[in-house]
Short mmCIF file of C-alpha atoms and ligand atoms in Angstrom, two decimals:
data_model
loop_
_atom_site.label_atom_id
_atom_site.label_comp_id
_atom_site.label_asym_id
_atom_site.label_seq_id
_atom_site.Cartn_x
_atom_site.Cartn_y
_atom_site.Cartn_z
CA MET A 245 -68.96 44.12 32.53
CA ALA A 246 -71.07 46.80 30.91
CA THR A 247 -69.52 50.19 30.48
CA ARG A 248 -70.91 52.85 32.74
CA ARG A 249 -72.01 55.66 30.48
CA ASP A 250 -72.96 58.90 32.02
CA PHE A 251 -74.56 60.97 29.30
CA ILE A 252 -74.67 64.14 31.31
CA LYS A 253 -72.17 65.93 33.40
CA THR A 254 -74.67 68.31 34.89
CA THR A 255 -73.07 71.72 34.67
CA ALA A 256 -74.46 74.77 36.42
CA GLY A 257 -76.57 76.94 34.15
CA VAL A 258 -76.30 74.62 31.20
CA GLY A 259 -78.85 72.34 29.60
CA ALA A 260 -81.39 73.90 31.91
CA GLY A 261 -83.98 71.43 33.01
CA ALA A 262 -81.83 68.33 32.53
CA ALA A 263 -83.12 65.77 34.98
CA LEU A 264 -82.68 62.16 35.93
CA GLY A 265 -84.90 60.10 33.74
CA ALA A 266 -85.51 57.04 31.63
CA PHE A 267 -82.94 55.11 29.65
CA PRO A 268 -82.66 56.12 26.04
CA ARG A 269 -84.37 53.63 23.74
CA SER A 270 -81.09 52.23 22.44
CA LEU A 271 -79.95 51.31 25.95
CA GLU A 272 -83.20 50.15 27.45
CA GLY A 273 -82.60 46.95 29.38
CA ALA A 274 -78.83 47.33 29.40
CA PRO A 275 -77.45 46.50 32.84
CA ASN A 276 -75.62 48.99 35.04
CA VAL A 277 -76.36 51.91 32.77
CA ILE A 278 -76.92 55.28 34.37
CA VAL A 279 -78.37 57.80 31.97
CA ARG A 280 -79.83 61.20 32.54
CA ARG A 281 -82.22 62.86 30.17
CA VAL A 282 -81.03 65.80 28.17
CA THR A 283 -83.11 68.90 27.59
CA PRO A 284 -83.73 68.92 23.82
CA THR A 285 -81.71 71.83 22.48
CA CYS A 286 -81.37 73.21 18.98
CA VAL A 287 -78.94 75.89 17.76
CA ALA A 288 -78.74 77.60 14.39
CA SER A 289 -77.30 80.61 12.62
CA GLY A 290 -78.98 83.97 13.27
CA ASN A 291 -81.40 83.49 10.36
CA GLY A 292 -82.66 80.29 11.99
CA LEU A 293 -84.99 81.45 14.76
CA ALA A 294 -88.05 79.93 13.09
CA ALA A 295 -85.99 76.88 12.17
CA VAL A 296 -84.95 76.04 15.75
CA SER A 297 -88.55 76.43 16.95
CA ARG A 298 -89.81 74.18 14.18
CA ALA A 299 -87.09 71.59 14.84
CA ILE A 300 -87.94 71.35 18.54
CA GLU A 301 -91.67 71.12 17.70
CA GLU A 302 -90.92 68.33 15.25
CA LEU A 303 -88.93 66.45 17.89
CA ALA A 304 -91.80 66.80 20.34
CA GLY A 305 -94.11 65.43 17.63
CA GLY A 306 -91.98 62.30 17.28
CA ALA A 307 -89.59 63.21 14.46
CA SER A 308 -86.03 61.93 14.59
CA THR A 309 -83.25 64.45 15.14
CA ILE A 310 -82.34 64.52 11.45
CA GLU A 311 -85.97 64.96 10.34
CA ALA A 312 -86.36 67.73 12.89
CA VAL A 313 -83.42 69.84 11.71
CA VAL A 314 -84.20 69.29 8.04
CA ARG A 315 -87.81 70.41 8.52
CA GLY A 316 -86.46 73.39 10.42
CA VAL A 317 -84.13 74.56 7.66
CA ASN A 318 -86.76 73.80 4.99
CA LEU A 319 -88.58 76.92 6.27
CA VAL A 320 -85.59 79.06 5.33
CA GLU A 321 -84.92 77.23 2.05
CA GLU A 322 -88.51 77.96 0.99
CA ASP A 323 -88.37 81.62 2.04
CA PRO A 324 -87.91 83.87 -1.04
CA ASN A 325 -86.78 86.71 1.23
CA ASP A 326 -83.70 84.93 2.53
CA SER A 327 -81.20 85.66 -0.25
CA SER A 328 -78.59 83.24 1.09
CA VAL A 329 -80.44 79.93 1.11
CA GLY A 330 -82.60 77.90 -1.29
CA TYR A 331 -85.35 79.64 -3.25
CA GLY A 332 -84.50 83.35 -3.60
CA GLY A 333 -80.79 82.71 -3.05
CA LEU A 334 -78.42 84.98 -4.97
CA PRO A 335 -77.12 83.34 -8.14
CA ASN A 336 -73.62 82.62 -9.45
CA ALA A 337 -71.77 84.87 -11.92
CA ASP A 338 -73.89 83.45 -14.77
CA GLY A 339 -77.14 84.30 -13.00
CA VAL A 340 -77.84 80.65 -12.09
CA VAL A 341 -78.75 79.62 -8.55
CA GLN A 342 -76.51 76.73 -7.43
CA LEU A 343 -77.17 75.28 -4.00
CA ASP A 344 -75.10 73.26 -1.50
CA SER A 345 -76.21 71.20 1.50
CA SER A 346 -74.95 68.47 3.80
CA LEU A 347 -76.20 66.69 6.89
CA MET A 348 -75.31 64.00 9.42
CA HIS A 349 -77.48 61.76 11.58
CA GLY A 350 -75.69 60.87 14.81
CA PRO A 351 -77.34 57.60 15.86
CA THR A 352 -76.85 55.87 12.48
CA ARG A 353 -73.61 57.71 11.69
CA GLY A 354 -75.26 58.59 8.39
CA ALA A 355 -74.15 61.40 6.09
CA GLY A 356 -75.42 62.88 2.83
CA ALA A 357 -74.64 65.93 0.72
CA VAL A 358 -75.28 67.68 -2.58
CA ALA A 359 -73.19 70.43 -4.15
CA ALA A 360 -73.77 72.91 -6.98
CA ILE A 361 -77.25 71.48 -7.51
CA GLU A 362 -79.63 73.55 -9.67
CA GLY A 363 -83.42 73.78 -9.73
CA ILE A 364 -84.08 72.19 -6.33
CA LYS A 365 -85.68 74.43 -3.73
CA ARG A 366 -84.77 72.33 -0.69
CA PRO A 367 -81.37 70.74 -1.26
CA SER A 368 -81.29 69.47 2.33
CA LEU A 369 -84.06 67.02 1.40
CA VAL A 370 -81.93 65.71 -1.46
CA ALA A 371 -78.94 65.40 0.91
CA LEU A 372 -81.24 63.37 3.16
CA ASP A 373 -82.14 61.10 0.24
CA VAL A 374 -78.44 60.67 -0.61
CA MET A 375 -77.93 59.53 2.98
CA ARG A 376 -80.95 57.25 3.07
CA TYR A 377 -81.04 55.76 -0.40
CA THR A 378 -77.49 55.62 -1.73
CA ASP A 379 -74.15 54.16 -0.77
CA HIS A 380 -72.55 57.57 -1.38
CA HIS A 381 -72.15 60.70 0.69
CA LEU A 382 -71.87 63.49 -1.89
CA LEU A 383 -73.48 64.05 -5.30
CA VAL A 384 -72.73 67.15 -7.37
CA GLY A 385 -74.07 69.23 -10.23
CA GLU A 386 -76.09 67.59 -12.97
CA GLY A 387 -75.82 64.13 -11.42
CA ALA A 388 -77.21 65.46 -8.15
CA GLN A 389 -80.14 67.03 -10.00
CA ARG A 390 -80.85 63.81 -11.91
CA PHE A 391 -80.82 61.88 -8.67
CA ALA A 392 -83.16 64.45 -7.08
CA LYS A 393 -85.55 64.17 -10.02
CA SER A 394 -85.51 60.39 -9.76
CA MET A 395 -86.49 60.71 -6.10
CA GLY A 396 -89.48 62.90 -6.97
CA HIS A 397 -88.13 66.35 -6.20
CA PRO A 398 -89.61 68.95 -8.56
CA ILE A 399 -87.23 70.95 -10.74
CA GLU A 400 -88.11 74.65 -10.40
CA ASP A 401 -86.79 78.08 -11.32
CA LEU A 402 -85.14 79.36 -8.14
CA LEU A 403 -84.19 82.85 -9.31
CA THR A 404 -86.64 85.37 -7.87
CA GLU A 405 -87.10 88.73 -9.57
CA SER A 406 -85.39 90.51 -6.69
CA ALA A 407 -82.34 88.20 -6.89
CA ARG A 408 -82.22 88.69 -10.68
CA GLN A 409 -82.22 92.49 -10.27
CA ARG A 410 -79.35 92.31 -7.79
CA TRP A 411 -77.36 90.07 -10.11
CA ILE A 412 -78.00 92.41 -13.09
CA GLU A 413 -76.67 95.34 -11.07
CA TRP A 414 -73.66 93.34 -9.89
CA ARG A 415 -72.87 92.42 -13.51
CA ALA A 416 -73.15 96.03 -14.69
CA ARG A 417 -70.83 97.29 -11.97
CA LEU A 418 -68.15 94.68 -12.64
CA SER A 419 -66.39 96.77 -15.26
CA ASP A 420 -66.41 100.22 -16.86
CA SER A 421 -65.20 98.81 -20.12
CA ASP A 422 -67.88 96.28 -20.97
CA ASP A 423 -71.23 96.93 -22.64
CA TYR A 424 -73.48 96.66 -19.59
CA LEU A 425 -74.78 99.99 -18.32
CA THR A 426 -74.36 100.78 -14.64
CA PRO A 427 -77.52 101.47 -12.61
CA ALA A 428 -76.86 105.25 -12.88
CA GLU A 429 -76.41 105.09 -16.64
CA SER A 430 -79.45 102.92 -17.22
CA ALA A 431 -81.59 105.10 -14.92
CA GLU A 432 -80.62 108.10 -17.05
CA ARG A 433 -81.53 106.23 -20.24
CA ILE A 434 -84.93 105.07 -19.04
CA GLY A 435 -85.66 108.34 -17.25
CA GLN A 436 -86.14 106.88 -13.80
CA PRO A 437 -84.57 108.03 -10.54
CA TYR A 438 -81.22 106.45 -9.75
CA ARG A 439 -81.46 104.06 -6.85
CA ARG A 440 -78.63 104.15 -4.34
CA PRO A 441 -76.14 101.45 -5.41
CA GLY A 442 -76.61 98.16 -3.66
CA ASP A 443 -79.57 99.31 -1.58
CA PHE A 444 -82.07 96.51 -1.75
CA GLY A 445 -83.96 97.53 1.31
CA ASP A 446 -82.60 94.66 3.38
CA GLY A 447 -79.46 96.35 4.66
CA LEU A 448 -77.21 94.33 2.39
CA LEU A 449 -74.85 95.94 -0.08
CA ASP A 450 -73.67 93.92 -3.01
CA SER A 451 -70.18 93.33 -4.33
CA HIS A 452 -68.12 96.36 -5.31
CA ASP A 453 -70.24 98.47 -2.98
CA GLY A 454 -69.28 96.76 0.23
CA TYR A 455 -70.59 93.56 1.70
CA ARG A 456 -70.83 90.51 -0.56
CA PRO A 457 -73.55 88.26 0.83
CA GLN A 458 -72.31 84.86 1.98
CA GLY A 459 -75.14 83.73 4.23
CA THR A 460 -76.20 80.18 4.94
CA ILE A 461 -78.19 78.30 7.59
CA ASN A 462 -76.69 75.71 9.88
CA CYS A 463 -78.84 73.86 12.44
CA ASP A 464 -77.70 71.37 15.12
CA ILE A 465 -79.81 69.47 17.63
CA VAL A 466 -79.64 67.14 20.60
CA ASP A 467 -82.67 65.20 21.82
CA VAL A 468 -83.72 63.89 25.21
CA ASN A 469 -81.59 60.76 24.72
CA GLY A 470 -78.45 62.67 23.83
CA ASP A 471 -78.80 61.79 20.15
CA LEU A 472 -77.57 64.41 17.71
CA SER A 473 -77.94 65.62 14.12
CA SER A 474 -76.75 68.54 12.01
CA VAL A 475 -77.56 70.14 8.65
CA THR A 476 -76.26 73.08 6.64
CA THR A 477 -77.82 74.51 3.48
CA THR A 478 -76.92 77.53 1.35
CA SER A 479 -76.85 79.26 -2.02
CA GLY A 480 -73.20 79.98 -1.24
CA LEU A 481 -71.17 83.02 -2.10
CA ALA A 482 -73.19 85.47 -4.18
CA TYR A 483 -72.00 85.75 -7.81
CA LYS A 484 -69.49 82.93 -7.33
CA ILE A 485 -67.59 81.37 -10.20
CA PRO A 486 -70.01 78.76 -11.59
CA GLY A 487 -69.21 75.41 -10.02
CA ARG A 488 -67.66 76.95 -6.91
CA VAL A 489 -68.49 74.82 -3.89
CA GLY A 490 -68.21 76.24 -0.39
CA ASP A 491 -67.95 74.55 2.98
CA SER A 492 -71.66 73.82 3.43
CA PRO A 493 -71.81 70.54 1.45
CA ILE A 494 -68.43 69.33 2.71
CA ILE A 495 -68.88 66.90 5.58
CA GLY A 496 -66.49 67.98 8.32
CA ALA A 497 -66.35 71.56 7.05
CA GLY A 498 -69.87 73.09 6.88
CA GLN A 499 -71.23 70.71 9.51
CA PHE A 500 -70.15 67.67 11.47
CA CYS A 501 -71.85 65.40 13.97
CA ASP A 502 -70.41 62.68 16.17
CA ASN A 503 -73.08 61.04 18.29
CA ASP A 504 -70.54 60.37 21.05
CA VAL A 505 -69.65 64.04 21.38
CA GLY A 506 -71.68 66.77 19.68
CA ALA A 507 -72.64 68.54 16.49
CA ALA A 508 -71.36 71.76 14.92
CA GLY A 509 -71.72 73.86 11.81
CA SER A 510 -70.61 77.06 10.16
CA THR A 511 -71.62 80.11 8.18
CA GLY A 512 -69.43 82.78 6.60
CA ARG A 513 -66.38 82.46 4.36
CA GLY A 514 -66.47 78.83 3.28
CA GLU A 515 -62.94 78.73 1.94
CA ALA A 516 -61.56 79.43 5.43
CA VAL A 517 -63.73 76.71 6.92
CA ILE A 518 -62.78 74.12 4.30
CA LYS A 519 -59.08 74.79 4.80
CA THR A 520 -59.33 74.11 8.53
CA CYS A 521 -61.88 71.25 8.43
CA GLY A 522 -63.86 73.68 10.58
CA SER A 523 -66.88 71.85 12.01
CA HIS A 524 -64.88 68.66 12.54
CA THR A 525 -62.32 70.73 14.41
CA VAL A 526 -65.05 72.17 16.66
CA VAL A 527 -66.32 68.66 17.46
CA GLU A 528 -62.79 67.42 18.17
CA TYR A 529 -62.26 70.27 20.62
CA MET A 530 -65.52 69.30 22.32
CA ARG A 531 -64.27 65.71 22.48
CA GLN A 532 -61.27 67.01 24.41
CA GLY A 533 -63.71 68.43 26.96
CA MET A 534 -64.17 72.00 25.79
CA HIS A 535 -67.51 73.71 26.20
CA PRO A 536 -69.15 74.24 22.75
CA LYS A 537 -68.59 77.99 22.91
CA ASP A 538 -64.88 77.56 23.67
CA ALA A 539 -64.57 74.89 20.99
CA CYS A 540 -66.04 77.34 18.45
CA LEU A 541 -63.64 80.07 19.56
CA GLU A 542 -60.61 77.80 19.36
CA ALA A 543 -61.54 76.67 15.84
CA LEU A 544 -61.91 80.33 14.84
CA ARG A 545 -58.46 81.12 16.25
CA ARG A 546 -57.15 78.36 13.98
CA ILE A 547 -58.65 80.19 11.00
CA VAL A 548 -57.09 83.47 12.11
CA HIS A 549 -53.72 81.73 12.49
CA VAL A 550 -53.70 80.20 9.01
CA THR A 551 -55.00 83.29 7.21
CA VAL A 552 -51.75 84.71 5.87
CA GLU A 553 -52.75 85.93 2.39
CA GLU A 554 -52.46 89.70 2.28
CA ARG A 555 -55.56 90.03 0.13
CA LEU A 556 -57.54 88.47 3.00
CA LEU A 557 -56.14 90.71 5.72
CA GLY A 558 -57.19 94.18 6.83
CA GLU A 559 -54.76 96.96 7.71
CA ASP A 560 -54.64 95.62 11.27
CA GLY A 561 -53.43 92.24 9.99
CA ARG A 562 -56.67 90.53 10.94
CA PRO A 563 -58.94 88.59 8.55
CA SER A 564 -61.10 90.86 6.41
CA PHE A 565 -63.91 88.29 6.50
CA ASN A 566 -66.07 86.67 9.15
CA VAL A 567 -66.80 83.05 10.04
CA ASN A 568 -69.39 81.85 12.57
CA TYR A 569 -69.57 78.49 14.33
CA TYR A 570 -72.50 76.98 16.21
CA ALA A 571 -72.31 73.87 18.37
CA VAL A 572 -74.23 71.68 20.79
CA ASN A 573 -72.86 68.75 22.75
CA LYS A 574 -74.36 65.51 23.96
CA ASN A 575 -75.20 67.05 27.32
CA GLY A 576 -77.24 69.88 25.83
CA GLU A 577 -74.56 72.52 26.35
CA TYR A 578 -74.46 74.88 23.41
CA GLY A 579 -72.66 77.92 22.06
CA GLY A 580 -71.93 80.13 19.09
CA ALA A 581 -68.92 82.24 18.19
CA ALA A 582 -67.64 84.40 15.35
CA ILE A 583 -64.31 85.95 14.43
CA TYR A 584 -65.86 89.41 14.90
CA SER A 585 -68.25 90.75 17.53
CA GLY A 586 -71.84 91.59 16.67
CA ALA A 587 -73.00 88.18 15.45
CA ARG A 588 -75.98 86.37 16.93
CA PHE A 589 -77.21 82.81 16.84
CA ALA A 590 -80.59 81.18 17.39
CA VAL A 591 -81.30 78.68 20.13
CA SER A 592 -84.38 76.81 21.27
CA VAL A 593 -84.27 75.17 24.67
CA ASP A 594 -86.86 74.48 27.33
CA GLY A 595 -89.72 75.90 25.27
CA ASP A 596 -87.96 79.19 24.65
CA SER A 597 -86.57 80.22 21.24
CA ARG A 598 -84.35 83.28 21.15
CA LEU A 599 -81.33 84.95 19.61
CA GLU A 600 -78.17 85.10 21.73
CA ASP A 601 -74.97 87.06 21.20
CA SER A 602 -72.14 85.01 19.76
CA ALA A 603 -68.80 84.97 21.52
CA TYR A 604 -66.02 86.46 19.43
CA VAL A 605 -62.29 86.50 18.84
CA PHE A 606 -61.99 90.22 17.98
CA GLN A 607 -64.11 93.21 18.91
CA ARG A 608 -65.21 94.86 15.67
CA ALA A 609 -63.55 98.25 15.32
N1 LIG B 1258 -70.43 79.29 4.07
C1 LIG B 1258 -71.10 79.34 2.84
C2 LIG B 1258 -70.22 79.38 1.68
O1 LIG B 1258 -69.11 79.85 1.77
O2 LIG B 1258 -70.65 78.97 0.62
#
């Protein structure tokens, strides 16, 4: 006897607009199947407002879930003004932009990833090619670039002038005892006004002056049939040790998708996410029945619990870094959460794209 699969537990206030409807394509003709349509829903990190809109538009235009999210994040990868992703991303300690990306396609259980790839503006497209055209899941470094070239991706210089200037200043401020002049010293030499350290007009302060950028974009989607996909793409930790790979290209860490349950992804301190298999953990909590928001919070509490290194703790004993999770389940329920209050995430549902406040573990002091 056929299994009765109920794709939606209609929950008040969630997956607005979900309605009884046609069988999903994969189950058409199957006997005794009761399926409700899901309201297509896309979530992303706070820098992904345009991405979620694009992804939902792509779905409406007939794209698959994986094509939709990849085209969404491509917008951010191509944007020279986002210094945490793709072109314009901040470089490693050597001044070289190294990018990471991974993705999963729920219906085919496909996965692809690239890590520490250089010269490729949209690493998510290469991750997609790894998934589609190889028997592997992860290619790294030079091999990943050679594969990308073989697939027709252009090799380009990704370091924008603004990112180069930030890296030059970071390098000069690393030490008082090397031969690089600090911004104040060089301003004096060239007779120009000294610019406030780390002020690049975008509210971000660079290393040694405060915040060290560690942005990323994650994007997760569910379509009308309850099919899911996820993608994460990043330039990783600014000024990282060359070859450092964060959570974003690690399947199960920076993103994870199980077509039976949901999809999730992360931004923030990648090392904390890797150590806790973060996005996989979020999906497993959803499998146990948790709402996506609660699943994100529980996975964050796991990070807080295992963060014991003093160098990573503030005076209050709490992590001195932030991590954000984003998740959507097969029913179209969604959520986002961060260790600290003040974070936002992007969502597009029912024709409306907006930023929503993330839930949080700790109120920021
Ligand atoms: N979450 C991005 C990174 O740590 O590289």
